[in-house]
Each structure stands twice: as C-alpha cells, then as structure tokens.
CSV table of C-alpha atoms in Angstrom, one decimal:
chain,number,residue,atom,x,y,z
L,1,VAL,CA,-10.8,-1.1,18.1
L,2,LYS,CA,-10.1,1.8,19.9
L,3,PRO,CA,-7.4,5.2,19.5
L,4,GLY,CA,-4.6,4.5,21.0
L,5,SER,CA,-2.6,7.0,23.7
L,6,ASN,CA,0.2,7.1,21.1
L,7,GLY,CA,-2.7,8.2,18.1
L,8,LEU,CA,-2.8,4.8,17.1
L,9,TYR,CA,-5.8,2.4,16.5
L,10,MET,CA,-5.5,-0.7,19.3
L,11,ALA,CA,-7.0,-4.1,18.6
L,12,ALA,CA,-7.3,-6.5,21.4
L,13,LEU,CA,-5.8,-9.4,21.6
L,14,SER,CA,-5.8,-12.1,23.9
L,15,VAL,CA,-2.3,-14.0,24.8
L,16,GLY,CA,-1.7,-17.2,26.7
L,17,ALA,CA,-3.5,-19.6,28.8
L,18,PRO,CA,-5.1,-18.2,30.5
L,19,PRO,CA,-5.4,-15.3,28.2
L,20,GLN,CA,-3.8,-12.2,29.0
L,21,ARG,CA,-5.6,-9.3,27.2
L,22,ILE,CA,-3.2,-7.3,25.5
L,23,TRP,CA,-4.0,-3.6,23.2
L,24,ALA,CA,-1.8,-3.7,20.0
L,25,ALA,CA,-1.5,-1.1,17.1
L,26,LEU,CA,-2.1,-2.1,14.0
L,27,ASP,CA,-0.1,-1.8,11.2
L,28,THR,CA,0.1,-2.5,7.8
L,29,ALA,CA,3.6,-1.9,7.5
L,30,SER,CA,5.2,-5.0,9.5
L,31,SER,CA,4.7,-8.4,9.5
L,32,TRP,CA,6.3,-9.2,13.1
L,33,SER,CA,4.1,-8.8,16.3
L,34,TRP,CA,5.1,-7.6,19.7
L,35,ILE,CA,3.9,-7.0,23.1
L,36,PRO,CA,5.5,-5.6,25.7
L,37,GLU,CA,6.6,-7.6,29.0
L,38,ALA,CA,5.2,-7.1,32.1
L,39,LYS,CA,7.6,-6.3,35.1
L,40,GLY,CA,6.6,-5.1,38.6
L,41,ASN,CA,3.7,-3.4,38.8
L,42,SER,CA,3.9,-2.3,35.0
L,43,SER,CA,1.2,-3.5,32.7
L,44,GLY,CA,1.9,-6.3,29.8
L,45,PHE,CA,2.6,-9.7,29.2
L,46,HIS,CA,2.9,-12.3,32.3
L,47,THR,CA,5.0,-15.3,30.8
L,48,SER,CA,4.9,-17.1,34.6
L,49,GLN,CA,0.9,-17.1,34.5
L,50,SER,CA,1.1,-18.5,30.9
L,51,SER,CA,1.0,-22.4,30.7
L,52,SER,CA,1.2,-22.5,27.1
L,53,SER,CA,4.4,-20.3,26.8
L,54,THR,CA,7.9,-21.4,25.1
L,55,MET,CA,10.5,-18.9,24.7
L,56,GLY,CA,12.5,-18.6,21.9
L,57,ALA,CA,16.1,-16.6,19.8
L,58,GLU,CA,16.6,-13.1,21.0
L,59,LYS,CA,15.3,-10.9,18.5
L,60,SER,CA,14.9,-6.6,17.8
L,61,LEU,CA,13.2,-5.0,15.5
L,62,THR,CA,14.1,-1.6,14.4
L,63,PHE,CA,10.8,0.9,12.6
L,64,ALA,CA,10.8,3.8,9.7
L,65,ASP,CA,10.3,6.8,12.9
L,66,GLY,CA,13.2,5.2,14.7
L,67,ASP,CA,11.6,3.0,17.6
L,68,THR,CA,13.7,-0.3,19.0
L,69,ILE,CA,12.6,-3.6,20.1
L,70,HIS,CA,14.4,-6.2,21.6
L,71,GLY,CA,13.4,-9.2,23.3
L,72,HIS,CA,12.8,-12.9,22.3
L,73,ILE,CA,10.2,-15.2,20.4
L,74,LEU,CA,7.6,-15.9,22.1
L,75,GLU,CA,5.6,-18.8,20.8
L,76,ASP,CA,1.8,-18.9,22.3
L,77,HIS,CA,-1.4,-19.2,21.7
L,78,VAL,CA,-2.9,-16.1,20.5
L,79,SER,CA,-6.9,-14.9,19.9
L,80,ILE,CA,-8.5,-12.2,17.8
L,81,GLY,CA,-12.5,-11.9,18.4
L,82,SER,CA,-13.8,-15.6,18.2
L,83,LEU,CA,-10.1,-17.1,15.8
L,84,GLU,CA,-7.6,-18.9,17.8
L,85,VAL,CA,-3.9,-20.1,16.7
L,86,PRO,CA,-2.8,-22.6,19.3
L,87,SER,CA,0.8,-21.7,18.7
L,88,ALA,CA,1.9,-18.2,17.2
L,89,SER,CA,5.4,-16.6,17.0
L,90,ILE,CA,5.3,-13.1,18.5
L,91,VAL,CA,8.2,-11.0,19.9
L,92,LEU,CA,7.9,-10.2,23.5
L,93,ALA,CA,9.6,-6.6,23.9
L,94,GLN,CA,11.5,-6.1,27.5
L,95,ASN,CA,13.8,-3.2,26.1
L,96,LEU,CA,11.3,-0.6,24.6
L,97,SER,CA,12.6,2.9,23.2
L,98,SER,CA,11.1,5.7,25.2
L,99,ASN,CA,8.3,6.9,22.5
L,100,HIS,CA,6.3,4.0,23.5
L,101,SER,CA,3.7,3.5,25.9
L,102,SER,CA,3.4,0.9,28.8
L,103,GLY,CA,1.3,-1.8,28.2
L,104,GLU,CA,0.5,-1.7,24.4
L,105,GLY,CA,2.1,-3.3,21.8
L,106,LEU,CA,2.1,-3.5,18.4
L,107,LEU,CA,-0.3,-6.0,15.6
L,108,GLY,CA,1.4,-6.6,12.2
L,109,LEU,CA,-0.6,-6.8,9.4
L,110,VAL,CA,1.3,-7.6,6.5
L,111,THR,CA,1.1,-11.8,6.1
L,112,GLU,CA,3.7,-14.1,4.4
L,113,ASN,CA,2.8,-14.9,0.8
L,114,GLN,CA,3.2,-11.1,0.5
L,115,LYS,CA,6.4,-11.6,1.8
L,116,ALA,CA,6.8,-14.7,-0.4
L,117,ALA,CA,5.2,-13.5,-3.3
L,118,ALA,CA,8.1,-9.6,-3.3
L,119,GLU,CA,11.1,-12.4,-3.2
L,120,THR,CA,12.1,-12.4,-6.9
L,121,TRP,CA,14.7,-15.0,-7.8
L,122,PHE,CA,17.4,-12.3,-7.6
L,123,PHE,CA,16.7,-11.3,-3.9
L,124,LYS,CA,16.5,-15.2,-3.2
L,125,PHE,CA,19.8,-16.1,-4.6
L,126,PHE,CA,21.7,-13.8,-3.1
L,127,ARG,CA,20.4,-13.3,0.2
L,128,LYS,CA,23.0,-14.7,2.9
L,129,LYS,CA,22.7,-18.1,4.7
L,130,ASP,CA,22.9,-17.3,8.2
L,131,GLU,CA,20.2,-14.1,6.9
L,132,ASP,CA,16.8,-14.7,9.5
L,133,VAL,CA,14.1,-14.7,6.6
L,134,ASP,CA,11.4,-14.4,9.6
L,135,ALA,CA,9.8,-17.5,8.2
L,136,LYS,CA,7.1,-17.4,11.3
L,137,SER,CA,6.8,-14.3,12.1
L,138,SER,CA,2.8,-13.2,10.6
L,139,ILE,CA,0.1,-13.3,13.1
L,140,LEU,CA,-2.1,-13.4,10.2
L,141,THR,CA,-0.4,-16.2,9.1
L,142,ALA,CA,-1.1,-18.8,11.1
L,143,LEU,CA,-4.8,-17.8,12.2
L,144,TRP,CA,-5.1,-18.4,8.0
L,145,ASN,CA,-3.8,-21.4,8.5
L,146,ALA,CA,-5.3,-22.6,11.9
L,147,ASN,CA,-8.5,-21.3,10.1
L,148,PRO,CA,-8.3,-21.9,6.6
L,149,GLN,CA,-12.5,-21.5,6.0
L,150,VAL,CA,-11.5,-17.8,6.6
L,151,PRO,CA,-10.6,-15.7,3.9
L,152,LYS,CA,-7.9,-14.4,3.4
L,153,THR,CA,-8.7,-10.6,4.2
L,154,TYR,CA,-9.2,-8.1,6.5
L,155,ARG,CA,-10.4,-5.0,6.2
L,156,LEU,CA,-10.0,-1.5,8.2
L,157,ASP,CA,-12.8,0.5,9.2
L,158,LEU,CA,-11.1,3.2,11.0
L,159,GLY,CA,-13.3,6.6,10.3
L,160,ARG,CA,-16.4,5.7,11.1
L,161,PRO,CA,-17.9,6.5,14.3
L,162,SER,CA,-17.2,2.7,15.9
L,163,PRO,CA,-13.8,2.0,14.3
L,164,GLN,CA,-13.5,-2.1,13.5
L,165,LEU,CA,-10.9,-4.6,12.4
L,166,TRP,CA,-12.8,-7.1,10.0
L,167,LEU,CA,-11.3,-10.3,9.2
L,168,GLY,CA,-12.1,-12.5,6.4
L,169,VAL,CA,-14.6,-10.5,5.1
L,170,PRO,CA,-15.7,-10.8,1.2
L,171,SER,CA,-13.2,-8.6,-1.2
L,172,SER,CA,-14.8,-9.4,-4.9
L,173,GLU,CA,-17.1,-6.9,-5.8
L,174,SER,CA,-19.8,-9.1,-7.1
L,175,SER,CA,-19.5,-10.2,-2.9
L,176,ARG,CA,-20.9,-6.8,-2.2
L,177,SER,CA,-23.8,-4.8,-2.3
L,178,GLU,CA,-25.0,-3.1,-5.2
L,179,SER,CA,-25.2,0.0,-3.4
L,180,SER,CA,-21.6,-0.3,-1.7
L,181,GLU,CA,-18.7,2.3,-3.5
L,182,ILE,CA,-15.3,0.1,-2.8
L,183,THR,CA,-13.1,0.6,-5.9
L,184,PHE,CA,-9.8,-2.2,-6.2
L,185,LEU,CA,-6.4,-0.8,-6.7
L,186,PRO,CA,-4.0,-3.0,-7.9
L,187,THR,CA,-0.3,-3.4,-5.5
L,188,LEU,CA,3.0,-2.9,-7.1
L,189,THR,CA,3.8,-5.8,-8.0
L,190,ARG,CA,7.1,-4.9,-9.3
L,191,LEU,CA,8.2,-3.7,-6.7
L,192,PRO,CA,10.2,-6.9,-4.8
L,193,VAL,CA,8.8,-5.8,-1.4
L,194,ALA,CA,6.0,-7.3,1.0
L,195,ASN,CA,4.5,-4.5,1.8
L,196,TRP,CA,0.7,-3.0,0.6
L,197,TYR,CA,2.5,-0.3,-2.2
L,198,VAL,CA,-0.3,1.1,-4.2
L,199,SER,CA,0.3,4.0,-7.5
L,200,MET,CA,-0.5,7.3,-6.9
L,201,ARG,CA,-0.9,9.4,-10.3
L,202,ALA,CA,-1.4,12.5,-8.2
L,203,ILE,CA,-1.9,15.0,-5.6
L,204,GLY,CA,-3.2,18.5,-4.9
L,205,LEU,CA,-4.5,20.8,-2.7
L,206,SER,CA,-8.8,21.3,-3.2
L,207,TYR,CA,-10.3,24.3,-1.7
L,208,GLY,CA,-14.1,24.8,-1.5
L,209,LYS,CA,-16.8,22.1,-1.2
L,210,GLU,CA,-19.8,22.6,-3.2
L,211,SER,CA,-17.4,23.9,-6.4
L,212,PRO,CA,-14.3,22.8,-5.1
L,213,SER,CA,-11.2,24.3,-7.0
L,214,LEU,CA,-7.8,23.5,-7.2
L,215,ARG,CA,-4.9,25.9,-6.1
L,216,MET,CA,-1.9,23.1,-6.1
L,217,SER,CA,-1.7,19.7,-8.1
L,218,PHE,CA,1.5,17.3,-8.9
L,219,ASP,CA,1.2,14.7,-11.7
L,220,PHE,CA,3.9,12.4,-10.8
L,221,ASN,CA,2.9,10.6,-14.4
L,222,TYR,CA,4.5,12.9,-16.1
L,223,ALA,CA,8.3,12.0,-14.7
L,224,PHE,CA,7.2,8.4,-13.6
L,225,PRO,CA,5.3,6.4,-16.1
L,226,PHE,CA,3.9,4.0,-13.0
L,227,GLY,CA,3.2,6.8,-10.9
L,228,ALA,CA,4.3,7.0,-7.0
L,229,ALA,CA,5.0,4.3,-4.8
L,230,ALA,CA,2.0,5.1,-2.0
L,231,LEU,CA,2.7,2.8,1.0
L,232,LEU,CA,-0.5,1.9,3.0
L,233,ASP,CA,0.6,2.4,6.5
L,234,SER,CA,-1.7,2.4,9.3
L,235,GLY,CA,0.9,2.6,11.8
L,236,ALA,CA,1.8,6.0,10.8
L,237,GLY,CA,0.1,8.9,12.7
L,238,ALA,CA,0.9,11.4,9.0
L,239,ILE,CA,1.0,11.7,5.5
L,240,ARG,CA,4.8,11.5,4.7
L,241,VAL,CA,6.2,12.8,1.0
L,242,GLY,CA,9.1,13.6,-0.6
L,243,ALA,CA,10.8,17.4,-0.1
L,244,GLY,CA,10.0,18.7,-3.6
L,245,ILE,CA,6.3,17.8,-3.2
L,246,TRP,CA,6.4,18.9,0.9
L,247,GLU,CA,7.1,22.6,-1.0
L,248,ARG,CA,5.0,22.7,-3.2
L,249,ILE,CA,2.3,21.9,-0.7
L,250,MET,CA,3.3,24.4,1.6
L,251,LEU,CA,2.8,27.0,-1.6
L,252,GLY,CA,-0.4,25.9,-1.7
L,253,MET,CA,-2.0,26.4,1.8
L,254,PRO,CA,-3.0,29.8,3.1
L,255,ASN,CA,-0.8,32.6,4.0
L,256,GLY,CA,0.8,32.1,7.5
L,257,CYS,CA,1.6,28.5,7.4
L,258,ARG,CA,5.2,27.3,8.2
L,259,GLN,CA,6.9,24.9,9.0
L,260,ASP,CA,6.4,23.7,13.0
L,261,ALA,CA,8.7,20.4,14.1
L,262,GLY,CA,9.0,18.9,10.5
L,263,ALA,CA,5.4,18.9,9.6
L,264,ILE,CA,3.0,21.9,8.6
L,265,GLY,CA,1.2,24.6,11.7
L,266,CYS,CA,-1.7,26.9,10.4
L,267,PRO,CA,-3.7,29.8,11.8
L,268,CYS,CA,-6.6,28.9,11.6
L,269,LYS,CA,-10.1,29.4,13.6
L,270,ASP,CA,-11.8,26.4,12.1
L,271,LYS,CA,-10.4,23.2,10.6
L,272,GLU,CA,-12.7,23.5,7.6
L,273,GLU,CA,-10.7,26.7,6.2
L,274,LEU,CA,-7.9,24.5,5.5
L,275,PRO,CA,-7.7,22.3,2.2
L,276,THR,CA,-8.5,18.8,1.4
L,277,LEU,CA,-6.2,16.5,0.0
L,278,SER,CA,-6.9,15.6,-3.4
L,279,MET,CA,-5.6,11.7,-4.5
L,280,SER,CA,-5.3,10.0,-8.0
L,281,LEU,CA,-5.2,6.1,-7.3
L,282,GLU,CA,-4.6,3.7,-10.3
L,283,THR,CA,-7.3,1.2,-10.0
L,284,VAL,CA,-7.6,-2.3,-11.5
L,285,ALA,CA,-9.7,-1.3,-15.0
L,286,ALA,CA,-6.1,0.4,-15.9
L,287,PHE,CA,-4.7,-1.0,-19.4
L,288,TYR,CA,-1.4,-0.2,-21.1
L,289,VAL,CA,-0.3,-1.0,-24.7
L,290,LEU,CA,2.7,-0.9,-26.1
L,291,GLY,CA,3.5,1.4,-23.0
L,292,LEU,CA,0.5,3.4,-23.0
L,293,ASP,CA,-1.1,4.0,-19.3
L,294,SER,CA,-5.6,3.6,-20.4
L,295,GLY,CA,-5.5,6.4,-17.3
L,296,ALA,CA,-8.3,4.3,-15.2
L,297,ASP,CA,-8.6,6.2,-11.0
L,298,ILE,CA,-10.0,6.7,-8.3
L,299,ILE,CA,-9.9,9.8,-6.6
L,300,VAL,CA,-9.4,10.1,-3.1
L,301,CYS,CA,-10.7,12.9,-0.9
L,302,VAL,CA,-9.4,13.3,2.4
L,303,PRO,CA,-10.8,16.6,4.3
L,304,PRO,CA,-9.0,18.5,6.7
L,305,SER,CA,-11.1,16.9,9.9
L,306,ALA,CA,-8.9,13.8,9.0
L,307,TYR,CA,-5.1,15.3,8.7
L,308,VAL,CA,-5.8,18.8,10.9
L,309,THR,CA,-5.7,19.0,14.6
L,310,LYS,CA,-6.2,21.8,16.9
L,311,SER,CA,-3.1,22.9,19.1
L,312,GLN,CA,-3.2,22.4,22.7
L,313,THR,CA,-0.6,24.7,23.2
L,314,LYS,CA,-1.7,27.4,21.1
L,315,SER,CA,-4.6,30.1,20.3
L,316,ASP,CA,-6.4,29.8,16.9
L,317,TRP,CA,-2.9,27.5,15.6
L,318,CYS,CA,-3.4,24.3,14.0
L,319,GLU,CA,-1.5,21.7,13.2
L,320,LEU,CA,-1.3,19.2,9.9
L,321,ALA,CA,-0.5,15.9,9.8
L,322,ILE,CA,1.9,16.3,6.5
L,323,VAL,CA,5.3,15.3,7.0
L,324,ASN,CA,8.6,16.3,4.7
L,325,GLY,CA,10.0,13.3,3.9
L,326,GLY,CA,13.6,14.9,3.3
L,327,GLU,CA,15.1,15.2,-0.2
L,328,HIS,CA,15.8,11.5,-1.3
L,329,HIS,CA,12.5,10.0,-0.1
L,330,THR,CA,12.5,7.1,-3.1
L,331,ILE,CA,12.1,3.5,-3.0
L,332,PHE,CA,14.0,1.5,-5.9
L,333,ASP,CA,14.1,4.7,-8.0
L,334,MET,CA,10.4,5.5,-7.6
L,335,GLU,CA,9.1,8.3,-6.1
L,336,ALA,CA,7.5,7.1,-2.5
L,337,VAL,CA,4.4,8.7,-0.2
L,338,VAL,CA,3.3,7.3,3.0
L,339,LEU,CA,-0.3,7.2,3.1
L,340,GLY,CA,-0.8,7.0,7.5
L,341,LEU,CA,-3.7,7.6,9.5
L,342,PRO,CA,-5.3,10.3,7.6
L,343,PHE,CA,-6.2,7.9,4.3
L,344,PHE,CA,-7.3,5.6,6.5
L,345,ARG,CA,-8.9,7.6,8.9
L,346,SER,CA,-10.8,8.7,5.0
L,347,VAL,CA,-11.8,6.0,3.3
L,348,SER,CA,-12.3,2.1,4.4
L,349,VAL,CA,-9.5,0.0,3.4
L,350,THR,CA,-10.1,-4.3,2.2
L,351,PHE,CA,-7.0,-5.9,1.7
L,352,ASP,CA,-7.1,-9.5,-0.2
L,353,ALA,CA,-3.5,-10.8,0.3
L,354,ALA,CA,-4.5,-14.1,-1.6
L,355,ASN,CA,-4.8,-11.7,-4.7
L,356,ARG,CA,-3.0,-9.0,-3.9
L,357,VAL,CA,-5.3,-6.3,-4.3
L,358,VAL,CA,-6.3,-3.4,-2.1
L,359,GLY,CA,-10.3,-1.8,-2.3
L,360,VAL,CA,-10.9,1.4,-0.8
L,361,GLU,CA,-14.3,2.8,-0.3
L,362,PRO,CA,-14.9,6.6,1.0
L,363,VAL,CA,-16.7,7.1,4.7
L,364,ALA,CA,-18.9,10.0,5.5
L,365,ASP,CA,-17.2,12.8,6.6
L,366,ALA,CA,-18.6,14.8,10.2
L,367,SER,CA,-18.3,17.8,8.8
L,368,SER,CA,-20.4,17.3,5.1
L,369,LEU,CA,-23.3,16.3,7.0
L,370,GLY,CA,-23.0,12.2,6.7
L,371,GLN,CA,-21.7,12.5,2.8
L,372,ALA,CA,-18.5,11.7,1.4
L,373,ALA,CA,-15.9,14.6,1.0
L,374,VAL,CA,-15.6,16.3,-2.5
L,375,CYS,CA,-12.5,17.3,-4.3
L,376,SER,CA,-11.3,18.0,-7.6
L,377,ASP,CA,-9.2,15.7,-9.9
L,378,PRO,CA,-5.3,16.5,-8.7
L,379,LYS,CA,-4.1,15.1,-12.8
L,380,ASN,CA,-2.6,17.4,-15.0
L,381,TRP,CA,-5.0,17.0,-18.0
L,382,TRP,CA,-2.1,18.2,-20.7
L,383,SER,CA,1.2,17.1,-19.0
L,384,THR,CA,0.5,13.4,-18.5
L,385,GLY,CA,3.2,11.5,-19.7
L,386,ARG,CA,2.2,8.4,-21.2
L,387,ARG,CA,-1.5,8.4,-19.3
L,388,PHE,CA,-4.1,8.6,-22.0
L,389,SER,CA,-6.0,11.6,-21.5
L,390,PRO,CA,-9.4,12.4,-23.0
L,391,LYS,CA,-8.8,16.1,-22.9
L,392,ARG,CA,-5.8,16.3,-24.2
L,393,VAL,CA,-7.1,14.6,-27.1
L,394,VAL,CA,-10.1,16.1,-27.6
L,395,VAL,CA,-7.6,19.5,-27.7
L,396,ALA,CA,-5.4,17.8,-30.2
L,397,LEU,CA,-8.3,17.0,-32.2
L,398,MET,CA,-10.0,20.3,-32.3
L,399,ILE,CA,-6.2,21.6,-33.1
L,400,VAL,CA,-5.7,19.5,-36.6
L,401,ILE,CA,-9.0,20.2,-37.7
L,402,MET,CA,-9.1,24.1,-37.6
L,403,ILE,CA,-5.8,24.2,-39.5
L,404,GLY,CA,-6.9,21.3,-42.1
L,405,SER,CA,-10.3,23.3,-42.6
L,406,TYR,CA,-8.1,26.7,-43.3
L,407,VAL,CA,-5.7,24.7,-45.4
L,408,PHE,CA,-8.8,23.6,-47.5
L,409,VAL,CA,-10.8,26.6,-47.9
L,410,GLY,CA,-8.3,29.0,-48.4
L,411,PHE,CA,-6.3,27.3,-51.0
L,412,SER,CA,-8.0,24.1,-52.3
L,413,GLN,CA,-9.1,24.9,-56.0
L,414,SER,CA,-12.2,22.3,-55.8
L,415,ARG,CA,-15.5,23.8,-56.3
L,416,THR,CA,-16.5,23.1,-52.7
L,417,ALA,CA,-14.0,24.9,-51.6
L,418,GLU,CA,-14.5,27.8,-54.3
L,419,ARG,CA,-18.2,28.3,-52.5
L,420,MET,CA,-17.4,28.2,-48.8
L,421,ARG,CA,-14.9,31.0,-49.8
L,422,ALA,CA,-16.9,32.8,-51.7
L,423,LEU,CA,-19.7,32.6,-49.1
L,424,LEU,CA,-17.5,33.2,-46.3
L,425,GLU,CA,-16.7,36.7,-48.0
L,426,SER,CA,-20.2,37.7,-48.6
L,427,VAL,CA,-20.0,37.6,-45.0
L,428,LEU,CA,-17.0,38.8,-44.0
L,429,GLY,CA,-15.9,41.0,-46.8
L,430,PRO,CA,-14.2,40.6,-50.2
L,431,GLY,CA,-10.1,39.6,-49.7
L,432,THR,CA,-10.9,38.0,-46.9
L,433,LEU,CA,-9.4,34.7,-47.7
L,434,SER,CA,-6.1,36.6,-49.1
L,435,ASN,CA,-7.6,36.3,-52.7
L,436,PRO,CA,-7.1,38.9,-54.8
L,437,SER,CA,-9.9,41.3,-55.9
L,438,PRO,CA,-11.6,41.4,-59.1
L,439,ASN,CA,-10.5,44.9,-59.6
L,440,GLU,CA,-6.6,44.1,-58.9
L,441,GLU,CA,-4.3,44.0,-62.2
L,442,ARG,CA,-3.0,40.5,-62.9
L,443,PRO,CA,-0.7,39.6,-65.2
L,444,SER,CA,-1.5,38.8,-68.7
L,445,THR,CA,-2.4,35.0,-69.6
L,446,GLN,CA,-0.3,36.5,-72.6
L,447,PHE,CA,2.8,37.8,-70.8
L,448,MET,CA,3.5,34.9,-69.0
L,449,GLN,CA,3.5,32.8,-71.9
L,450,MET,CA,6.0,34.8,-73.5
L,451,ALA,CA,8.2,34.7,-70.1
L,452,ASN,CA,8.3,30.9,-69.7
L,453,ARG,CA,8.8,30.7,-73.4
L,454,ASN,CA,13.2,29.6,-74.0
L,455,PRO,CA,15.0,31.4,-76.4
L,456,GLU,CA,15.8,30.0,-79.5
C-alpha cells in the first residue's frame, strides 16, 4: 500500500490477462470498485490488451463527496497479492469527475454478506422490481468465494511507517499474541445499511501528553441511548461531524482558529501545539439490562500528527482535517460521524465480515517516541443518560450516606445515636446538633399534661 496523489492510500490490483497493474484507493464505505479506462496516452486499463475481458451493462456511481463515475461493468480476471479471482465485477470508468487523478481507481471493501445482512424484510418487501441490487459488486466477495480457505477478514495498517493491507488475518482475540492490545467493537446492526458503523459514546479535545486534560467534550449517550453512528471510511480524507459538534470543537481549539474552506485552520509553529482528539467507542464487552448500558468502551486517541498538516501557502499556519458536515448530519435519527483517514492513521483496524465486528489497536505516534498517543476520557461522568457511571454511583451513595447519618445522629432516640451526639458535642461544643442546652427552660411535665387534658 502507498499514499496516492489524492491523499488516500492505494493498493495494487492486477487486472486482465496478461495482468495490468492498476492502483486503487482503499475505501471501506463502498462495495463497488472501479478502474479508469486508458484513452490515448493516458494511463489506465486497456481492454484491447486483455483476452479475458467481458464488457457488460452501463453503470454510474455517485459518491458522498459529489464525485461521479460513468462507464460499463467489466468482468475480468483480478488478483490482489497472491489471491486470484477468475471473474470479478468491476466498473470500467469512461467518464470521470475532475477530482480524480488519471490512472488511479478505487477498491471497495464492503462485502456482499454485509449488504445481505443489512437488508431487513421492510427493504426487501418495498424494493422496486427494477431496482439494481448490485448482486456481484464486491471484489472481496468474489475473492473469498474463489479462495474459501481464506478467512473473511482484512486489516488496514495505515498508520505505520510501511502501510499495508492484510487479507485473511486472524480476527479472534485468542488467536493473537498476548502483547496485542486489539479491542473488538460491535457494528450497529440495528441500522439497515451495509457500511461499517460503530457506536461512538463521546468525543473531546485533550491537551497535554504526560497529564492530559480535557478542554471540550460532547457525550452522545446523554441524548442518544446508543451513541452516535460512527462510519469507518478509509476513503474520506477527514473527520466529518455535524454543525453542533463542529462548533463545540471550534470553541475548544486555541485562539486564532477559524473556518477555512469548510474545515478548520489554526495558527501554529508546531503541529503538537494542537489538541489530541479523544473518542470513546463502545466495545463488545458492553451489555444492556432493561435498557441500561453497562458502559464498556475503549478510548481512541487521534494525535495532531494524524489530522493536522502544515499549510503549503501560509507560514505558521496549520490545516485540520475536521470538516463541518452541516446541520442535519444524521442517519436514521442518529447523530452521524465520519471517521476518515485521521482515525485510520491512529489505529490498526481489523474488519471481520463474517462476524460483523471491528478490531482496533493503537499504533505508535511518531511524536511520542514509539508510544501510542494518550488522551483524557471524553465521557461525562454525571450526565450519562442510560449509561452506567461508577463515579456517579459513588457520589450518589456518599450523598445518601451523609443524609442518612445526619438524620440518625441528629434525631434518633436510640442509645447509639445519643452517645454519638454526646461525643460530637464534646468535640464541637454543646448545641451543635440543635439540642436544647441543660440551662434552657423547658415546659414542665405537669403543665404539658394539664394542657392536654380535655375539659369536662
């Protein structure tokens, strides 16, 4: 894998017979793959030079950033590394938007079994008969069907000095070394979509390395029981959040930061002056009882080196890969967050397509002498919605114990309470607990009995 001209990470595909090498961007939010058609002296795929090519129906693709691809479905031999597919479906792009570099395509990493699992009876029942269901759109599905001995998993190591794509890696925790720090996250299967969505509990800005402190945080569990829907998208160059979260992030940034072409720009001489993005993600260890959430999570730290770049046109100016997604950045009434390349540079990500889980493992930060970045926990310990908070439980118990102790010692007529009152008054002085002093006049018992006597 290598960085491409558009900032994304590219993997080498061998297409056709004899094979032609095409570099394609890794995209975990797309099932379709496409390669550009060579025209004249431009680089791309030459159909005339492949004896195994079969041209199919027309196909158009539109992506979230507005890019469009139009061409035909190509059936041809494809190989990734040592794994081969005799016949895979891929779009041969003949008309491209201006944002695409010549000669580079896209490798979609969403698989068909994900799409099948995401389709509920509602969508199957109401789908139009002539609607294109993209039955053979995924190269990974074709690859696993042609190589059944390969586990249906893949791993992206994009934050290491030598970025790599691994196919068929072990996914269970027991199969990894004891020194591994991999943590597994469940996907949001309640969403009828095939993409990789995980639950984000909170996001914040953390300053400092040795003793990090939190300057800004937003706890999604306070408003959404299942948190925010965080899309893992290696084809996005930035982290995209809704307008409300973006404004909170702006307030937590250093003075002088401002909106710059939809993203954030800040004055800086060194990238490390800027905060670390702190994210809380739900893990598979979380469980729900009567709607209450146990709160198990992992804190992912995205250091400045992963989302900040020095400006090429302005001196002492940094550009932050955090984008404002607009007022209604939601999916199925859930707040949505897109975790693009800054997230993938901070953790190694393992995708288990068979079990629909995601494994994350922190990678060493270049500015931290080979150690993973550290950051503060962004969760709110008091306003947690239905999430269990140990700190809140401890504080609540302490308040209850203090109130109960005061009522018992101050008003109970038991000998134990009287002894405790006497002990406290000997230390704090008489009358501390509002008991009458010995010299204070009290109504006589005879008077009280007479006052309560009914007249005859």
